[in-house]
XYZ file of C-alpha atoms in Angstrom:
769
model
C -59.964 48.282 -52.406
C -60.744 44.728 -51.189
C -58.041 42.096 -51.431
C -58.688 39.410 -53.975
C -58.908 35.750 -53.179
C -55.767 34.979 -55.182
C -53.802 37.582 -53.243
C -54.921 36.083 -49.934
C -53.939 32.639 -51.115
C -50.540 33.945 -52.258
C -49.942 35.662 -48.894
C -50.876 32.502 -47.040
C -48.898 29.925 -49.031
C -46.072 31.622 -50.954
C -45.341 35.035 -49.459
C -42.771 33.785 -46.901
C -40.812 31.749 -49.446
C -40.834 34.626 -51.923
C -39.448 37.107 -49.383
C -36.761 34.642 -48.338
C -35.747 34.010 -51.955
C -35.513 37.743 -52.657
C -33.290 38.249 -49.604
C -30.964 35.455 -50.756
C -30.692 37.032 -54.217
C -29.930 40.423 -52.642
C -27.145 38.877 -50.552
C -25.604 37.271 -53.620
C -25.639 40.567 -55.512
C -24.073 42.366 -52.568
C -21.313 39.758 -52.327
C -20.531 40.092 -56.045
C -20.309 43.870 -55.747
C -17.890 43.579 -52.801
C -15.704 41.141 -54.758
C -15.575 43.512 -57.708
C -14.528 46.429 -55.470
C -11.790 44.281 -53.908
C -10.414 43.396 -57.353
C -10.321 47.064 -58.370
C -8.555 48.073 -55.166
C -6.020 45.291 -55.590
C -5.275 46.325 -59.162
C -4.641 49.933 -58.057
C -2.294 48.793 -55.272
C -0.340 46.577 -57.664
C 0.057 49.480 -60.085
C 1.452 51.706 -57.348
C 3.815 48.961 -56.184
C 5.139 48.540 -59.748
C 5.856 52.278 -60.010
C 7.691 52.312 -56.664
C 9.708 49.236 -57.629
C 10.760 50.814 -60.931
C 11.977 53.945 -59.127
C 13.915 51.851 -56.589
C 15.499 49.810 -59.397
C 16.642 53.000 -61.123
C 18.271 54.243 -57.918
C 19.998 50.888 -57.369
C 21.416 51.035 -60.896
C 22.938 54.445 -60.195
C 24.380 53.419 -56.778
C 25.717 50.060 -57.904
C 27.363 51.292 -61.003
C 30.873 50.852 -59.615
C 29.963 47.472 -58.175
C 28.586 46.284 -61.500
C 31.820 47.371 -63.130
C 33.786 45.263 -60.660
C 31.560 42.282 -61.291
C 31.996 42.752 -64.969
C 35.793 42.787 -64.643
C 35.785 39.508 -62.579
C 36.219 36.198 -64.334
C 34.026 33.192 -63.523
C 36.828 31.444 -61.616
C 37.482 34.548 -59.520
C 33.772 34.837 -58.705
C 33.544 31.217 -57.478
C 36.803 31.503 -55.508
C 35.334 34.465 -53.622
C 32.713 32.208 -52.029
C 29.752 34.044 -53.631
C 30.697 37.218 -51.732
C 29.564 40.589 -53.032
C 32.523 42.968 -53.460
C 32.594 45.720 -50.857
C 31.690 49.239 -51.893
C 34.013 52.174 -51.494
C 34.863 53.109 -47.920
C 33.984 56.722 -48.532
C 30.274 55.956 -48.988
C 29.733 52.910 -46.787
C 31.673 53.530 -43.580
C 29.278 55.856 -41.768
C 26.211 53.979 -42.973
C 27.390 50.496 -42.047
C 28.497 51.741 -38.631
C 24.970 52.857 -37.830
C 23.253 49.851 -39.291
C 25.469 47.211 -37.704
C 25.243 48.609 -34.199
C 22.421 46.784 -32.466
C 20.602 48.561 -29.616
C 21.416 47.304 -26.122
C 18.489 45.716 -24.288
C 17.345 47.640 -21.253
C 17.327 44.490 -19.166
C 20.902 43.767 -20.188
C 22.357 46.576 -18.073
C 21.706 44.972 -14.676
C 24.507 42.504 -13.956
C 27.937 41.565 -15.190
C 26.556 39.145 -17.755
C 24.372 41.832 -19.298
C 27.076 44.460 -20.024
C 27.245 43.316 -23.599
C 29.398 45.217 -26.089
C 28.815 43.875 -29.577
C 31.962 42.673 -31.302
C 32.540 43.426 -35.017
C 30.401 41.173 -37.117
C 27.690 40.854 -34.493
C 25.058 41.863 -36.973
C 26.082 38.999 -39.220
C 25.873 36.589 -36.301
C 22.443 37.803 -35.349
C 21.317 37.437 -38.928
C 22.545 33.882 -39.071
C 20.880 33.180 -35.726
C 17.562 34.463 -37.010
C 17.911 32.337 -40.140
C 18.785 29.269 -38.072
C 15.844 30.056 -35.809
C 13.538 30.155 -38.806
C 14.986 26.862 -40.019
C 14.451 25.324 -36.585
C 10.867 26.559 -36.456
C 10.251 25.098 -39.897
C 11.850 21.842 -38.827
C 9.687 21.719 -35.695
C 6.565 22.232 -37.808
C 7.660 19.459 -40.156
C 8.243 17.074 -37.236
C 4.853 17.950 -35.753
C 3.208 17.243 -39.087
C 5.129 13.977 -39.354
C 3.893 12.907 -35.915
C 0.302 13.446 -37.066
C 0.544 11.962 -40.566
C 2.887 9.030 -39.956
C 3.079 8.241 -36.212
C 4.815 4.905 -36.802
C 7.741 6.512 -38.632
C 7.906 9.262 -35.982
C 8.105 6.572 -33.287
C 10.877 4.869 -35.240
C 12.842 8.144 -35.372
C 12.309 8.667 -31.661
C 13.744 5.253 -30.869
C 16.637 5.198 -33.346
C 17.560 8.867 -33.975
C 16.497 10.796 -30.906
C 19.026 13.560 -31.571
C 17.084 14.553 -34.687
C 14.012 15.218 -32.551
C 15.798 16.703 -29.542
C 18.047 19.105 -31.443
C 15.785 22.069 -30.777
C 16.358 22.021 -27.037
C 20.136 22.110 -27.391
C 19.863 24.830 -30.049
C 17.654 26.910 -27.742
C 20.060 26.408 -24.859
C 22.877 27.659 -27.077
C 21.177 31.055 -27.214
C 22.006 31.557 -23.536
C 25.633 32.117 -24.510
C 24.540 35.349 -26.179
C 23.471 36.673 -22.771
C 26.972 36.060 -21.351
C 28.983 38.199 -23.738
C 30.628 40.095 -20.885
C 32.294 36.887 -19.766
C 33.985 36.663 -23.158
C 35.413 40.118 -22.621
C 36.559 39.367 -19.081
C 38.089 36.004 -20.030
C 40.989 35.882 -22.507
C 40.273 33.990 -25.715
C 43.024 31.418 -25.165
C 41.837 30.628 -21.666
C 38.251 30.371 -22.838
C 39.285 27.910 -25.553
C 41.170 25.903 -22.964
C 38.073 25.770 -20.744
C 35.962 24.614 -23.660
C 38.480 21.917 -24.506
C 38.438 20.836 -20.875
C 34.652 20.585 -20.650
C 33.969 19.018 -24.032
C 34.963 15.608 -22.741
C 32.242 13.266 -21.580
C 33.654 12.541 -18.118
C 32.959 15.414 -15.720
C 35.590 16.324 -13.110
C 35.297 17.990 -9.728
C 37.561 20.808 -10.926
C 35.136 21.776 -13.681
C 32.160 21.756 -11.311
C 33.993 23.958 -8.820
C 34.874 26.367 -11.639
C 31.196 26.597 -12.590
C 30.261 27.095 -8.955
C 32.779 29.934 -8.596
C 31.424 31.662 -11.722
C 27.861 31.378 -10.516
C 28.690 32.705 -7.056
C 30.906 35.610 -8.128
C 29.527 36.628 -11.541
C 26.049 35.037 -11.579
C 27.149 33.494 -14.857
C 24.386 32.288 -17.152
C 26.817 30.202 -19.220
C 27.994 28.383 -16.095
C 24.372 27.897 -15.037
C 23.595 26.347 -18.419
C 26.451 23.871 -18.088
C 25.462 23.045 -14.513
C 21.883 22.394 -15.595
C 23.084 20.074 -18.360
C 25.295 18.238 -15.884
C 22.380 18.008 -13.443
C 20.238 16.495 -16.184
C 22.886 13.830 -16.721
C 23.014 13.180 -12.952
C 19.230 12.937 -12.691
C 19.044 10.361 -15.515
C 22.220 8.516 -14.553
C 20.392 5.298 -13.668
C 18.137 5.305 -16.741
C 19.711 2.464 -18.679
C 16.680 1.721 -20.843
C 16.066 5.272 -22.042
C 18.654 5.114 -24.821
C 19.327 8.869 -24.643
C 22.851 10.266 -24.600
C 23.752 13.319 -22.534
C 26.522 15.869 -22.785
C 28.287 14.784 -19.586
C 28.860 11.453 -17.917
C 29.373 11.267 -14.147
C 31.313 8.364 -12.654
C 32.671 9.882 -9.430
C 30.207 10.003 -6.472
C 31.839 13.216 -5.215
C 31.203 14.864 -8.571
C 27.603 13.627 -8.493
C 27.079 15.128 -5.028
C 28.768 18.410 -5.959
C 26.648 18.765 -9.117
C 23.446 18.226 -7.161
C 24.336 20.640 -4.362
C 25.592 23.335 -6.760
C 22.547 23.126 -9.005
C 19.904 23.005 -6.280
C 21.448 25.842 -4.268
C 22.788 28.267 -6.892
C 20.418 28.056 -9.863
C 17.574 29.840 -7.987
C 20.016 32.559 -6.869
C 21.300 33.179 -10.410
C 17.760 33.326 -11.744
C 16.747 35.731 -8.989
C 19.668 37.981 -9.968
C 18.811 38.092 -13.665
C 15.015 37.785 -13.408
C 14.052 39.223 -10.010
C 10.684 38.081 -8.676
C 8.517 40.790 -7.136
C 6.094 39.483 -4.521
C 3.279 41.523 -3.010
C 2.013 41.357 0.556
C -0.945 39.247 -0.546
C 1.306 36.591 -2.044
C 0.915 37.617 -5.688
C 4.112 37.480 -7.743
C 5.340 39.246 -10.845
C 8.032 37.815 -13.122
C 9.304 39.733 -16.203
C 8.116 37.098 -18.663
C 7.844 39.575 -21.554
C 11.589 40.243 -21.696
C 13.991 38.750 -24.215
C 16.070 37.255 -21.427
C 13.155 35.227 -20.053
C 12.267 33.947 -23.511
C 15.892 32.889 -24.003
C 16.008 31.129 -20.628
C 12.680 29.335 -21.176
C 14.214 26.112 -22.653
C 16.699 26.006 -19.768
C 13.922 26.388 -17.189
C 11.867 23.657 -18.818
C 14.814 21.281 -19.001
C 15.812 21.906 -15.393
C 12.274 21.496 -14.075
C 11.822 18.219 -15.945
C 15.123 16.973 -14.504
C 14.010 17.884 -10.968
C 10.681 16.132 -11.563
C 12.520 12.991 -12.665
C 14.800 13.190 -9.638
C 11.842 13.533 -7.251
C 10.355 10.292 -8.534
C 13.580 8.325 -8.005
C 15.170 9.832 -4.881
C 15.377 7.918 -1.617
C 17.773 10.026 0.452
C 15.858 12.312 2.848
C 18.354 15.199 2.830
C 18.652 15.337 -0.962
C 14.881 15.059 -1.306
C 14.357 17.970 1.076
C 16.995 20.052 -0.735
C 15.302 19.337 -4.083
C 11.915 20.403 -2.743
C 13.319 23.623 -1.280
C 14.984 24.467 -4.599
C 11.790 23.667 -6.488
C 9.830 26.042 -4.258
C 12.131 28.889 -5.324
C 11.722 28.008 -9.024
C 7.918 27.911 -9.022
C 7.377 31.573 -10.057
C 9.439 31.017 -13.220
C 7.644 27.867 -14.395
C 4.021 28.833 -13.712
C 3.386 29.387 -17.423
C 4.342 25.768 -18.213
C 0.996 24.237 -17.239
C 1.765 20.673 -18.325
C 5.072 20.581 -16.432
C 3.427 22.104 -13.363
C 0.781 19.371 -13.298
C 3.394 16.612 -13.481
C 5.530 18.245 -10.787
C 2.462 18.644 -8.559
C 1.697 14.944 -8.878
C 5.241 14.000 -7.824
C 5.333 16.470 -4.918
C 1.963 15.226 -3.659
C 3.283 11.652 -3.810
C 6.288 12.640 -1.668
C 3.981 14.392 0.789
C 1.695 11.346 1.053
C 4.459 8.733 1.352
C 4.570 7.466 4.942
C 8.149 6.212 4.495
C 9.439 9.809 4.289
C 10.269 11.639 7.484
C 8.200 14.561 8.754
C 10.713 17.195 7.617
C 10.584 16.006 4.006
C 6.792 15.830 4.022
C 6.519 19.330 5.458
C 8.836 20.613 2.690
C 6.596 18.975 0.084
C 3.574 20.594 1.726
C 5.254 24.013 1.565
C 5.784 23.543 -2.181
C 2.084 22.741 -2.640
C 1.063 25.682 -0.479
C 3.282 28.144 -2.344
C 1.919 26.884 -5.634
C -1.632 27.489 -4.411
C -0.774 31.016 -3.282
C 0.895 32.216 -6.498
C -0.967 30.198 -9.163
C -4.183 30.887 -11.044
C -7.493 29.101 -10.250
C -7.002 26.340 -12.849
C -3.678 25.278 -11.323
C -5.122 25.629 -7.815
C -7.875 23.182 -8.641
C -5.345 20.684 -10.012
C -3.171 21.042 -6.888
C -6.128 20.436 -4.558
C -7.198 17.370 -6.534
C -3.698 15.877 -6.469
C -3.438 16.609 -2.744
C -6.715 14.839 -1.973
C -5.775 11.859 -4.121
C -2.440 11.617 -2.316
C -4.228 11.743 1.031
C -6.581 8.932 0.087
C -3.731 6.765 -1.220
C -1.592 7.392 1.863
C -4.412 6.440 4.263
C -4.949 2.930 2.948
C -3.776 1.235 6.160
C -3.643 2.682 9.680
C -1.422 1.431 12.504
C 0.030 2.895 15.676
C 3.212 3.613 13.726
C 1.742 5.669 10.865
C -1.345 7.242 12.465
C 0.627 10.367 13.382
C 1.799 10.742 9.777
C -1.794 10.422 8.518
C -2.941 13.068 11.000
C -0.109 15.304 9.747
C -1.408 14.882 6.203
C -4.978 15.696 7.184
C -3.993 18.769 9.203
C -1.695 20.200 6.525
C -4.067 19.461 3.636
C -7.000 21.073 5.438
C -5.025 24.324 5.502
C -4.752 24.323 1.698
C -8.521 24.450 1.229
C -8.711 27.848 2.890
C -6.208 29.641 0.632
C -8.805 30.091 -2.112
C -12.195 29.264 -0.519
C -14.053 29.561 -3.831
C -11.971 26.879 -5.541
C -11.903 24.958 -2.244
C -15.701 24.855 -2.115
C -15.974 23.648 -5.722
C -13.488 20.814 -5.307
C -14.704 19.944 -1.801
C -18.322 19.653 -2.868
C -17.328 17.332 -5.718
C -15.358 15.011 -3.445
C -18.060 14.957 -0.733
C -20.641 14.203 -3.408
C -18.531 11.234 -4.502
C -18.529 9.950 -0.912
C -22.316 10.300 -0.826
C -22.612 8.341 -4.092
C -20.543 5.491 -2.608
C -22.783 5.460 0.473
C -25.980 5.461 -1.594
C -24.655 2.628 -3.771
C -23.872 0.572 -0.676
C -27.390 1.126 0.660
C -29.260 0.387 -2.570
C -27.145 -2.577 -3.732
C -27.819 -5.198 -1.094
C -24.925 -7.465 -1.968
C -22.503 -9.282 0.253
C -19.558 -6.943 -0.396
C -21.336 -3.657 -1.080
C -20.498 -2.216 2.337
C -16.748 -2.510 1.695
C -16.710 0.681 -0.367
C -17.700 2.566 2.800
C -16.345 0.540 5.705
C -12.632 0.970 5.029
C -9.907 3.266 6.287
C -9.793 5.438 3.177
C -13.472 6.356 3.448
C -13.258 7.022 7.187
C -10.154 9.181 6.835
C -11.826 11.100 4.007
C -14.814 11.963 6.188
C -12.509 12.881 9.059
C -10.479 15.074 6.706
C -13.531 17.041 5.574
C -14.552 17.485 9.191
C -11.142 19.068 9.800
C -11.520 21.326 6.742
C -14.873 22.792 7.813
C -13.771 22.951 11.462
C -10.653 24.950 10.582
C -12.156 27.417 8.114
C -15.722 27.733 9.448
C -14.725 28.329 13.055
C -17.015 30.823 14.758
C -14.172 32.978 16.093
C -12.457 33.163 12.691
C -15.689 34.142 10.956
C -16.346 36.815 13.587
C -12.888 38.301 12.960
C -13.442 38.241 9.182
C -16.875 39.804 9.542
C -18.526 37.323 7.177
C -19.319 33.633 6.900
C -16.788 31.367 5.249
C -17.559 30.206 1.666
C -16.917 26.666 2.947
C -19.746 26.796 5.531
C -22.315 25.235 3.106
C -20.173 22.065 3.190
C -21.069 21.402 6.846
C -24.491 19.950 6.099
C -23.440 17.377 3.436
C -20.447 16.273 5.528
C -22.649 15.706 8.604
C -25.345 13.893 6.622
C -22.892 11.531 4.887
C -21.118 10.818 8.185
C -24.383 10.012 10.006
C -25.432 7.745 7.139
C -22.129 5.864 7.142
C -22.336 5.490 10.911
C -25.586 3.486 10.736
C -24.885 1.487 7.574
C -24.095 -1.736 9.488
C -25.159 -1.347 13.154
C -23.373 -4.480 14.412
C -21.025 -4.660 17.371
C -18.046 -5.485 15.165
C -18.107 -1.955 13.746
C -18.568 -0.036 16.979
C -14.945 1.248 16.682
C -15.834 2.767 13.289
C -18.866 4.465 14.829
C -16.689 5.992 17.536
C -14.257 7.308 14.894
C -17.075 9.094 13.064
C -18.584 10.467 16.284
C -15.245 12.123 17.074
C -15.227 13.736 13.622
C -18.705 15.152 14.168
C -17.780 16.376 17.645
C -14.935 18.369 16.068
C -17.374 20.063 13.671
C -19.854 20.808 16.431
C -17.207 22.288 18.713
C -15.618 24.553 16.071
C -18.727 25.768 14.254
C -21.251 25.798 17.155
C -23.506 23.519 15.102
C -25.791 21.188 17.022
C -25.489 17.591 15.797
C -27.642 14.938 17.557
C -24.993 12.401 18.570
C -26.521 11.063 21.798
C -28.936 8.630 20.001
C -26.045 6.989 18.125
C -24.248 6.332 21.426
C -27.379 5.131 23.265
C -27.856 2.563 20.460
C -24.483 1.071 21.409
C -25.578 0.638 25.037
C -28.832 -1.033 23.947
C -27.036 -3.606 21.754
C -26.725 -7.249 22.726
C -22.965 -6.790 23.116
C -23.489 -4.516 26.137
C -26.557 -6.156 27.708
C -25.355 -9.758 28.014
C -22.737 -10.983 30.523
C -19.258 -11.062 28.938
C -16.955 -14.042 28.868
C -13.413 -13.830 30.286
C -10.538 -13.362 27.835
C -6.766 -12.890 27.848
C -6.736 -10.599 24.791
C -5.019 -7.228 25.098
C -7.232 -4.165 25.136
C -8.361 -2.988 21.720
C -6.879 0.356 20.650
C -9.940 2.251 19.429
C -7.788 5.082 18.017
C -6.418 2.849 15.238
C -9.344 0.443 14.794
C -12.534 0.537 12.758
C -13.448 -3.107 13.247
C -13.107 -5.667 16.011
C -12.227 -9.231 15.104
C -14.588 -12.031 16.070
C -12.261 -13.026 18.898
C -13.173 -9.818 20.763
C -16.946 -10.225 20.549
C -18.747 -10.903 23.865
C -15.492 -10.613 25.829
C -14.951 -8.613 28.989
C -12.073 -6.581 27.556
C -14.170 -5.481 24.556
C -17.206 -4.607 26.679
C -15.064 -2.519 29.034
C -13.538 -0.675 26.081
C -16.950 0.072 24.560
C -18.246 1.338 27.916
C -15.262 3.668 28.308
C -15.731 5.039 24.790
C -19.470 5.657 25.280
C -18.961 7.422 28.615
C -16.141 9.565 27.160
C -18.007 10.560 23.990
C -21.248 11.341 25.846
C -19.376 13.613 28.265
C -17.542 15.301 25.352
C -20.863 15.847 23.581
C -22.654 17.418 26.546
C -19.700 19.580 27.579
C -20.121 21.482 24.301
C -23.477 22.754 25.594
C -22.655 22.925 29.296
C -23.290 26.710 29.380
C -26.343 26.631 27.120
C -29.560 27.911 28.624
C -31.415 24.797 27.357
C -28.961 22.283 28.850
C -31.452 20.777 31.364
C -33.961 19.971 28.604
C -31.174 18.632 26.357
C -29.752 16.294 28.995
C -33.020 15.046 30.539
C -33.831 12.254 27.977
C -30.277 10.905 28.127
C -30.255 10.991 31.944
C -33.491 8.964 32.027
C -32.173 6.362 29.545
C -28.827 5.987 31.327
C -30.577 5.503 34.697
C -32.785 2.781 33.239
C -29.794 1.049 31.658
C -27.716 1.135 34.853
C -30.685 -0.168 36.873
C -31.262 -3.027 34.412
C -27.580 -4.022 34.299
C -27.154 -4.106 38.075
C -30.074 -6.479 38.753
C -29.214 -9.704 40.531
C -31.368 -11.796 38.220
C -30.080 -10.304 34.947
C -27.832 -7.714 33.371
C -24.285 -7.886 32.161
C -22.748 -8.065 35.659
C -20.144 -5.466 34.624
C -19.792 -3.106 37.569
C -16.976 -1.151 35.886
C -19.145 0.080 33.008
C -22.175 0.659 35.246
C -20.170 2.777 37.674
C -18.734 4.916 34.871
C -22.168 5.665 33.472
C -23.651 6.277 36.934
C -20.919 8.858 37.574
C -21.722 10.533 34.251
C -25.399 10.723 35.234
C -24.459 12.469 38.488
C -22.391 15.083 36.643
C -25.152 15.716 34.112
C -27.726 16.214 36.882
C -25.383 18.527 38.794
C -24.791 20.658 35.705
C -28.546 20.789 35.002
C -29.252 22.062 38.502
C -26.479 24.664 38.180
C -27.885 25.966 34.869
C -31.417 26.106 36.320
C -30.158 28.194 39.241
C -28.497 30.661 36.867
C -31.518 30.641 34.575
C -33.927 31.560 37.378
C -32.062 34.846 37.868
C -32.367 36.165 34.297
C -34.863 38.869 33.378
C -35.133 38.430 29.584
C -37.834 36.440 27.791
C -37.130 33.238 25.827
C -37.703 35.101 22.530
C -34.807 37.471 23.278
C -32.173 35.934 20.998
C -29.339 38.189 22.134
C -29.979 37.409 25.792
C -30.162 33.670 25.142
C -26.876 33.654 23.209
C -25.134 35.748 25.869
C -26.236 33.498 28.748
C -23.202 32.524 30.926
C -20.899 33.886 28.217
C -18.414 35.221 30.754
C -18.123 31.885 32.590
C -15.342 29.511 31.499
C -16.511 26.037 30.616
C -13.926 24.395 32.904
C -15.635 26.015 35.931
C -18.987 24.365 35.288
C -19.742 21.074 37.155
C -19.606 19.002 33.948
C -16.673 20.988 32.531
C -14.485 20.354 35.571
C -15.255 16.622 35.334
C -14.400 16.469 31.599
C -11.169 18.470 32.079
C -10.011 15.980 34.718
C -10.893 13.022 32.486
C -8.917 14.511 29.597
C -5.845 14.994 31.748
C -6.067 11.400 32.980
C -6.342 10.071 29.406
C -3.373 12.170 28.272
C -1.196 10.761 31.046
C -2.284 7.226 30.205
C -1.583 7.767 26.498
C 1.839 9.216 27.291
C 2.730 6.135 29.334
C 1.617 3.883 26.470
C 3.685 5.877 23.950
C 6.773 5.726 26.165
C 6.343 1.988 26.609
C 5.925 1.553 22.844
C 9.066 3.594 22.129
C 11.044 1.538 24.635
C 9.772 -1.659 23.053
C 10.674 -0.447 19.551
C 14.148 0.511 20.734
C 14.722 -2.922 22.239
C 13.433 -4.580 19.091
C 15.831 -2.578 16.891
C 18.755 -3.447 19.163
C 17.781 -7.100 18.979
C 17.603 -6.847 15.181
C 21.081 -5.342 15.043
C 22.482 -8.113 17.190
C 20.608 -10.686 15.120
C 22.078 -9.313 11.891
C 25.538 -9.604 13.353
C 24.832 -13.217 14.275
C 23.207 -13.962 10.930
C 19.642 -14.267 12.255
C 16.605 -12.916 10.391
C 13.812 -10.947 12.090
C 10.487 -9.990 10.595
C 9.628 -6.325 10.620
C 6.919 -5.327 13.055
C 5.168 -3.247 10.428
C 5.028 -6.270 8.105
C 3.445 -8.339 10.863
C 0.803 -5.662 11.408
C 0.191 -5.456 7.684
C -0.331 -9.209 7.556
C -2.753 -8.911 10.469
C -4.662 -6.282 8.516
C -4.821 -8.624 5.541
C -6.195 -11.382 7.761
C -8.796 -8.952 9.059
C -9.762 -8.083 5.504
C -10.305 -11.777 4.859
C -12.514 -11.900 7.924
C -14.497 -8.950 6.581
C -15.066 -10.816 3.351
C -16.091 -13.855 5.317
C -18.763 -11.938 7.253
C -21.995 -13.359 5.872
C -25.514 -11.987 5.913
C -26.410 -14.651 8.475
C -23.897 -13.148 10.905
C -25.416 -9.724 10.427
C -28.934 -11.128 10.837
C -27.837 -12.979 13.979
C -26.603 -9.748 15.506
C -29.871 -8.028 14.604
C -31.868 -10.896 16.123
C -29.932 -10.539 19.356
C -30.722 -6.850 19.428
C -34.418 -7.534 18.844
C -34.453 -10.081 21.674
C -32.848 -7.588 24.018
C -35.422 -4.972 23.026
C -38.255 -7.438 23.677
C -36.851 -8.129 27.104
């Protein structure tokens, strides 16, 4: 039968809405039916509950007949004098039942040590009941305070300032539960003596006798009660200098001997007591397991939080190296117990990273801080690992703000230790590393696109240079060819090599003026490290040839009495060094050294002759142009160094060609090419022997300079001591260097675009010549 026109129109315009409306009506009907069924089921359940309650009431009437009679015989005055107590039932019926009900089961974990051998005293069930009620009250009170903080923050702030005990009561109440875990001590200690001890320790002023008593209990019995008191005393010691906090603590410490004894006892014995009661199981891979699901751990949680917060506060205010190291060692032992407290862990990580990055701390303290960070990375989950790596990198950047001969070793220590952390979890290391390298690339791109007077300062500073050098150390350590061959797979950090190299090459050529040749040499060394460790070819020869073709190296220098510039701790030369003989000699030495270090990486490569040929030709032309009688820079020292380098490169090329003529494989044989001269040591090649001798000479020279510097520092300190005795005042050498750095920063700001253009014009003139 054909469809009518009206039906077609209905299907086209109204069919969809009609179907939708019908579905909605069906859903509503279904919901009403479900509600009706729920009401019926609820009514049936209530009826059953009423029947059960009536039966139970009838039984209670039969059992409590005698008790009701007693209540009926009592007068109102007698009832109130009894303190609302229910009269006891006859002993014949209640004795066996109450004995079973009042005996609480012993916790399995409570059978390990002396503190856990708990035998419940009579009335323990009543105590536990009151504890549960007080716990419920405390939970309710906590909820009320949390609601008050949300609804009326001003009043909550007022309470916090004027009645802090009202808000902090929960911590003390939670700490009081620890006494329940030390019931065996009550049995071992007579009641009179225990009361005497309590009377002795309730005073505010702490004595050395009390601390020694706690120490003895912790050493002999692993006492949790003594540990609680020690932790409270340690909290008072940690906040002893906080005059503005307004908080009052259980103990006050006025004797320095007591202060020292509290610190030593807490930092040394608390981890041991915790290990006894909550043993940490550690696997061979570094994973740990702590019994966090036990009642004992839940009871000790407030104590652990309080103690960790106290240690965090102490870390931020300590100045003594020995105490700081002891605190860090103790914190390392406590880390497995506080891993679940994410917020506390993040704050502690920030403080530990600050200690690690502080150049005023000695190497031992900084290594201890590093060990804490490393242990945290090993045992923590990925979220905490990411936070630790971020705090470590931020500490590194902050600690590398200024670089001098006195702190350069400490900065290198930071970079070497931090680079190890990125290999513990390579997946998290790659994620965080890529983000930080990307940020460096953004700074570089901003400096290139924004052509302002000060745009280059975000790149040309020590923090940026040390960051690039740090990432070169990370990829060099964890993407080393030998390490990857032993692991049988490529490192997850290997993809970071390309962005690090690209950002470093871009920063190297941002401002190609002679003032920043030291910065270029710093970055070339970083790239050489990557190339050596990962067998990655990086074209560094053009960047060094550009230095030789600059106006600084082509024009005759002027004499100067300035001391030689230390290129190891310099990224910029002051204007006084420009066009001087001492600066030109230093640049020539750096170029010759870096070119030899670059080519020695490929001294056994089958393509070495082709790789070295362009550089040999350019160096010969430069030496020939500089030694002309009518022109050149008239610097025979630099010319002779480069001429010697050319001879060694040519000798190595001839040696490789001789070995290459004897092979029988084709150039497309990849295995044969990679195995060419593999058995020969690089020191036995013509260029390798030359570079090894140059390295030894530089090491001896550097050792002499270090010895001379140490002798000079020793004499300066002796002079300062004598001056203090005579009342004279000497300026610190570090302060003088810092002021010099500030002056250099002013010079950097004063470097105008005309100066940069002038340098570029000189380079263009030299090229035209």
